[in-house]
XYZ file of C-alpha atoms in Angstrom:
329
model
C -221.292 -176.037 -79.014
C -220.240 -172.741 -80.890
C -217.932 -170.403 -79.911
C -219.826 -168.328 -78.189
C -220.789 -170.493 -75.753
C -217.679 -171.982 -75.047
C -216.450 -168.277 -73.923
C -219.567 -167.874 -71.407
C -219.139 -170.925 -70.139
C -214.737 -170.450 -69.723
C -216.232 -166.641 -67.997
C -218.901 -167.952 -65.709
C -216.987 -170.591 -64.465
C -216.268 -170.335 -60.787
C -214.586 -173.441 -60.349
C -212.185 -175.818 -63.036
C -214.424 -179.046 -62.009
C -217.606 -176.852 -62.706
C -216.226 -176.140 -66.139
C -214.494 -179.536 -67.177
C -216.844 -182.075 -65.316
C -215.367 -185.752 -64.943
C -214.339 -186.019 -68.092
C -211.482 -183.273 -68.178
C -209.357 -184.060 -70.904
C -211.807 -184.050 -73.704
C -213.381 -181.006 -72.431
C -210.892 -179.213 -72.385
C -209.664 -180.005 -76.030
C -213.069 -178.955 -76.979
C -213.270 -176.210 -75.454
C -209.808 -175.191 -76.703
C -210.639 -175.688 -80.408
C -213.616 -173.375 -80.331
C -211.570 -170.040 -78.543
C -208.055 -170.686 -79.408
C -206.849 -167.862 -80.798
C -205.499 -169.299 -84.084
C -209.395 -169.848 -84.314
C -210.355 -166.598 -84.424
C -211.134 -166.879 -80.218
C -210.482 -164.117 -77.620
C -206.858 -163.957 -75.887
C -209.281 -163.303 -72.317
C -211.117 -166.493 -72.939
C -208.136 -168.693 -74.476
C -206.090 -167.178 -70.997
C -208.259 -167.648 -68.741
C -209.693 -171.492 -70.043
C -205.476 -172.023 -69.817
C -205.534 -171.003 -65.938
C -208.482 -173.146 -65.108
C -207.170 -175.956 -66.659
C -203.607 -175.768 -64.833
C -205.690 -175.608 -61.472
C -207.650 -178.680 -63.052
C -204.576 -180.881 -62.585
C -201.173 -180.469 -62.540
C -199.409 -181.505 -66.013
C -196.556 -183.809 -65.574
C -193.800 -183.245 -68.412
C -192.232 -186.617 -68.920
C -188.562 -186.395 -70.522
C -185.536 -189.449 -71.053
C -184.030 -187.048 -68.494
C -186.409 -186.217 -65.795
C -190.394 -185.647 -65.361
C -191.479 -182.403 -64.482
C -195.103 -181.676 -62.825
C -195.952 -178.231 -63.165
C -197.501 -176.811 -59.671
C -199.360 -173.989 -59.059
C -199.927 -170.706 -61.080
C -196.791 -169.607 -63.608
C -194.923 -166.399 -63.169
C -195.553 -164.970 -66.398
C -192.494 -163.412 -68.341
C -192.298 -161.628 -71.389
C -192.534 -164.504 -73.729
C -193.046 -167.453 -71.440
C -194.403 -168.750 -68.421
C -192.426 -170.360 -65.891
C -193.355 -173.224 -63.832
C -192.417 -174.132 -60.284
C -191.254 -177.524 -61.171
C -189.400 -178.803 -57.876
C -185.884 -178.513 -58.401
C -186.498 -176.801 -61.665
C -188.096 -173.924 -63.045
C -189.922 -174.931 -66.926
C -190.028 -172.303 -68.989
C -192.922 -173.068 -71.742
C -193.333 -169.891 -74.158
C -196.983 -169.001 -74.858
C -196.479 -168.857 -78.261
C -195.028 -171.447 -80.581
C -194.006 -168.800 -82.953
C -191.299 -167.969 -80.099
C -189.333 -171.013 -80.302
C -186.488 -169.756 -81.925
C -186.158 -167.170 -78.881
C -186.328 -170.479 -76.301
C -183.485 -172.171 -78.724
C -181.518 -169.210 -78.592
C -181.543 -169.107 -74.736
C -180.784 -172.726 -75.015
C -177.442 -172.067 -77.449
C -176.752 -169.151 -75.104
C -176.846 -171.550 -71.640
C -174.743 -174.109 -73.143
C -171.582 -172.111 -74.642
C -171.310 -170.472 -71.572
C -170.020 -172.490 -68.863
C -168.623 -174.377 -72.207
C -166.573 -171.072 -73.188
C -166.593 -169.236 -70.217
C -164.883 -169.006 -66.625
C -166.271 -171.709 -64.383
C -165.521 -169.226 -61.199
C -168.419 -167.134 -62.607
C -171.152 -169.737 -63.462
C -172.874 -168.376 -60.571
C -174.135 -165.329 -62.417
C -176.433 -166.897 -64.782
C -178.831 -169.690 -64.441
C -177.897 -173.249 -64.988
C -179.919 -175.445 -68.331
C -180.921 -178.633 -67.644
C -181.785 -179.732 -70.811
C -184.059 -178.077 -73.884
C -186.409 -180.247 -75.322
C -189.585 -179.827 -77.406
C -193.149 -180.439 -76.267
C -196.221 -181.096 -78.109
C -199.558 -180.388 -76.367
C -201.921 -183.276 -76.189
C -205.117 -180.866 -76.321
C -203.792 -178.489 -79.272
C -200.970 -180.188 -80.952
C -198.537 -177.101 -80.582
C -194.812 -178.217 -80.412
C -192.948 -175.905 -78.081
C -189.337 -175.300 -77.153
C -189.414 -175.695 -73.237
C -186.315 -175.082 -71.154
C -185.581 -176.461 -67.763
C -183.939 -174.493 -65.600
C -182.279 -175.201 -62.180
C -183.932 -173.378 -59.229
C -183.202 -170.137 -57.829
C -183.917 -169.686 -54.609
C -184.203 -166.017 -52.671
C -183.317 -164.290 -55.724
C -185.442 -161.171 -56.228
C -185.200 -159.035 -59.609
C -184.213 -155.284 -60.028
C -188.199 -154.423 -60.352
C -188.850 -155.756 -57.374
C -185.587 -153.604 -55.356
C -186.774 -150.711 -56.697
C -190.739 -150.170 -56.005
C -188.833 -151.103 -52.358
C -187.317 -148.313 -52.375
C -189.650 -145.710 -54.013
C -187.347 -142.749 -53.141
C -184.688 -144.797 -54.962
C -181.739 -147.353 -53.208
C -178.651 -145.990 -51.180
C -176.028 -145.962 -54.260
C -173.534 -147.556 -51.473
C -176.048 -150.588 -52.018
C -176.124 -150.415 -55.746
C -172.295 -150.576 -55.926
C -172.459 -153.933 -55.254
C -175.405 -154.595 -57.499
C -173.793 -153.004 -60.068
C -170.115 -154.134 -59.557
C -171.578 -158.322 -60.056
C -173.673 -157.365 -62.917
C -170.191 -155.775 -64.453
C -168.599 -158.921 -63.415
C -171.479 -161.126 -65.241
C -171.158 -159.205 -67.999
C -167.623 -159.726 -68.285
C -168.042 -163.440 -67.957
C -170.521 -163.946 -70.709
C -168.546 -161.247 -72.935
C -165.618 -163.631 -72.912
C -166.790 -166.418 -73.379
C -168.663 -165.099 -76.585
C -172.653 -164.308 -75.714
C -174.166 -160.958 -75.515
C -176.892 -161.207 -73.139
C -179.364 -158.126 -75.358
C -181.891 -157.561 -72.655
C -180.313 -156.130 -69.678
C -183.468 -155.440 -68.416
C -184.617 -155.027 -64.511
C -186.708 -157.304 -64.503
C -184.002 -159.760 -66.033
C -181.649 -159.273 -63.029
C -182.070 -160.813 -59.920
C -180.329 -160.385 -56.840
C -179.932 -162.155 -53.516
C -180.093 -159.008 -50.756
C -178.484 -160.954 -47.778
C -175.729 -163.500 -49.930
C -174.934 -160.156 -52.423
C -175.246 -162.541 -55.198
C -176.404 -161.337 -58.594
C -177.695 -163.745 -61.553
C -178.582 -162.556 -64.920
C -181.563 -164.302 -65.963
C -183.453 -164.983 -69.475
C -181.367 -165.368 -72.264
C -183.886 -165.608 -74.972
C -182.412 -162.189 -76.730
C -179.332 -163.216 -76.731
C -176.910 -162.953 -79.029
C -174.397 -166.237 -78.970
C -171.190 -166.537 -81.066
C -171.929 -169.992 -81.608
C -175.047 -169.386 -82.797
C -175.955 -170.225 -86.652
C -177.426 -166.705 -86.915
C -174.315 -164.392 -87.389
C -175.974 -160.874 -88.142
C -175.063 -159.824 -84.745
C -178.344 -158.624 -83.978
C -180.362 -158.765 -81.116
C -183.475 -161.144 -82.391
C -186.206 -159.284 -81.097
C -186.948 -156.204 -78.488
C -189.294 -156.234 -75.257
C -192.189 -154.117 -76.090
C -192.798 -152.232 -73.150
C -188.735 -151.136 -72.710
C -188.712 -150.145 -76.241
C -187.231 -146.827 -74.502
C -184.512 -148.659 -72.540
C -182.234 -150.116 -75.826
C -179.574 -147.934 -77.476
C -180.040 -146.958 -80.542
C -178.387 -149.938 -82.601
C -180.914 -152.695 -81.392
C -184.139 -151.018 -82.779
C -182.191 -150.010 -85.655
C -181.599 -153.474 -86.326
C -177.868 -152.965 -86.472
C -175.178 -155.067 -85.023
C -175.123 -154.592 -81.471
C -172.027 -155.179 -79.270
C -170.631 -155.219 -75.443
C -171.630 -152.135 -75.392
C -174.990 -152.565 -76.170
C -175.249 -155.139 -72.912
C -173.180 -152.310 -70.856
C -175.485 -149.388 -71.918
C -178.685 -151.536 -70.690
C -177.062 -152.131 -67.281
C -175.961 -148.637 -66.897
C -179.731 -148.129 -67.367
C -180.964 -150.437 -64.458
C -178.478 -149.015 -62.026
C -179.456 -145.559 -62.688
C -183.269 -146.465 -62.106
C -182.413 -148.127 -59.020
C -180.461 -145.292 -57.800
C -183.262 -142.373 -59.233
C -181.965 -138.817 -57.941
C -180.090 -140.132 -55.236
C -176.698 -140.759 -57.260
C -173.733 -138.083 -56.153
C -172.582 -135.671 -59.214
C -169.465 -137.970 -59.506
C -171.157 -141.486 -60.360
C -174.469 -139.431 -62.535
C -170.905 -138.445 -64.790
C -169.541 -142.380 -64.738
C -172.963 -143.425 -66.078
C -173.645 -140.743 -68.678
C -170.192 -141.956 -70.313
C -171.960 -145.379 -70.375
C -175.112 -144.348 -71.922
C -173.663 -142.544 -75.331
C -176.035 -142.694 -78.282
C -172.682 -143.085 -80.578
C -171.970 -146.884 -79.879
C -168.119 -146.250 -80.389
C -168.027 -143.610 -77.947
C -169.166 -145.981 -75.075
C -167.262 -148.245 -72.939
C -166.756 -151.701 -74.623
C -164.900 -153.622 -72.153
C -166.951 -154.661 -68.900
C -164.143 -155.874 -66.883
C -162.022 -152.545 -67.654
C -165.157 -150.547 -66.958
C -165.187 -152.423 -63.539
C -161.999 -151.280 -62.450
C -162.653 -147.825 -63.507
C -165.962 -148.140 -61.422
C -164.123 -149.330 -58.464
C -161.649 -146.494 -58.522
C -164.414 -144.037 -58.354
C -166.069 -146.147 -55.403
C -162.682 -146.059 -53.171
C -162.759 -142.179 -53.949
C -166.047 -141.573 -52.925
C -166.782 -144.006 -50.100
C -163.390 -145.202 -49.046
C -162.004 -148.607 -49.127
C -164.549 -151.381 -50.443
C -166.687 -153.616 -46.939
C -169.513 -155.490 -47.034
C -172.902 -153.665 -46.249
C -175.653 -155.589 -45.347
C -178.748 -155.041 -47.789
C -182.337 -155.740 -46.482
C -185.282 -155.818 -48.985
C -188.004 -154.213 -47.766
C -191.584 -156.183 -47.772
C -193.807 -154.377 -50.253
C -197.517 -155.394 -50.669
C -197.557 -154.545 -54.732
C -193.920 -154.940 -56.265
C -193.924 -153.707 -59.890
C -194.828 -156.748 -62.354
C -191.846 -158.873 -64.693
């Protein structure tokens, strides 16, 4: 078989028995040699061969620790996909050449309930263990990270294309008080987080609860690298970084508090009063040293302007809208 027929074959299939038969497993090695990308094979094919074989089967990760069986399509994140495993969420990046952003999540997940408050290990997801995995069919090794399950979260993308017109900013000041408060929490106990992104922050609309999720840009103090720098930048939000982290320079809580100024803002779109467009503009300085630096300050300062403009702080209930196409991760 060349390669072109392996890709008309992965493209005509209408079924993952019609394309891998009885005898799956050495099909689908075959079939991966001849349009992996690595040999010169089209992403599409290589994508869509990947998809067919997941609804082939599900794969069962076996660890000393736990075995994981990997149902049903993957919600696909910037560098990984992650798996509905159960009680866990498996994160497998697409890419071996990633691994080092998987291991750096990894570092990141483990110094911070070891350095940080435990009253705030609610705001970011909990490791189970990082291990590496070596596929049968290709003999990639990958960093894959186990996650605990988090259930009737829903991230900022999501809140928003709810709410074309933009959220009530008396429902983002809770949003926006727990991310300051998750902030703080990983600031002290030594991590910057890098990609305070909306799709990276997930909320729970009828708990208020807030988790900041993917770690893989982070920037831990534990970590062997010690430039300071952010590792690497999400493509498509080049525009949402300050100017240090495409620079390359060493970014700092600031960096982390300029991002999440960012996502409040878009949730909020015109709908912010004069007063709290001000609080954020001081947030969003190019200069890096001219920006707030100090979440948990910052949330007291935020708080003051709250009380001022909406009178003393009570809980609001917040309802997600259902929305048939919420905007992708």
């Amino acid at each position: 078989m060349i390669q072109a027929e392996a890709v008309r074959l992965i493209e005509t299939a209408r079924t993952p028995a019609e394309l891998f038969g009885a005898d799956g497993p050495r099909a689908y090695r075959r079939l991966v040699r001849l349009v992996h990308p690595d040999a010169g094979g089209p992403r599409e094919a290589f994508d869509r061969l990947t998809a067919l074989w997941r609804a082939y089967g599900p794969v069962t990760i076996r660890t000393r620790r736990a075995a994981y069986t990997l149902a049903g399509d993957p919600v696909r994140g910037d560098l990984a996909n992650l798996y509905d495993a159960g009680d866990a969420m498996v994160k497998v990046p697409r890419d071996p050449g990633v691994n080092d952003l998987l291991e750096r999540e990894a570092v990141a997940l483990r110094q911070l309930p070891k350095d940080g408050d435990g009253r705030f290990l609610p705001y970011v997801p909990r490791l189970l263990e990082s291990f590496r995995h070596r596929d049968e069919a290709t003999g990639a090794e990958r960093r894959v990270n186990a996650i605990a399950r988090l259930d009737g979260f829903h991230p900022l993308t999501e809140v928003r294309a709810a709410n074309p017109d933009g959220v009530d900013p008396r429902d983002v000041a809770w949003m926006w008080r727990r991310l300051l408060v998750g902030l703080g929490f990983a600031h002290r106990a030594g991590v910057l987080h890098g990609a305070v992104l909306p799709e990276h922050v997930l909320i729970h609309p009828e708990r208020h609860g807030l988790v900041l999720v993917d770690w893989c840009y982070s920037v831990p103090g534990c970590h062997p690298d010690r430039s300071g720098r952010v590792p690497a930048m999400v493509p498509r939000r080049a525009d949402w970084y300050p100017p240090e982290v495409p620079a390359r320079e060493t970014a700092g809580r600031g960096t982390d508090i300029f991002m999440a100024t960012r996502c409040m803002t878009y949730l909020m779109a015109d709908r912010a009063p004069k007063a709290l467009r001000a609080f954020a503009r001081g947030c969003v300085l190019p200069a890096r040293h001219r920006r707030p630096r100090d979440a948990w300050r910052l949330l007291a300062e935020l708080d003051e302007l709250l009380e001022r403009l909406y009178g003393p702080r009570r809980f609001r209930p917040f309802h997600l809208p259902a929305i048939s196409h919420p905007e992708g991760n």
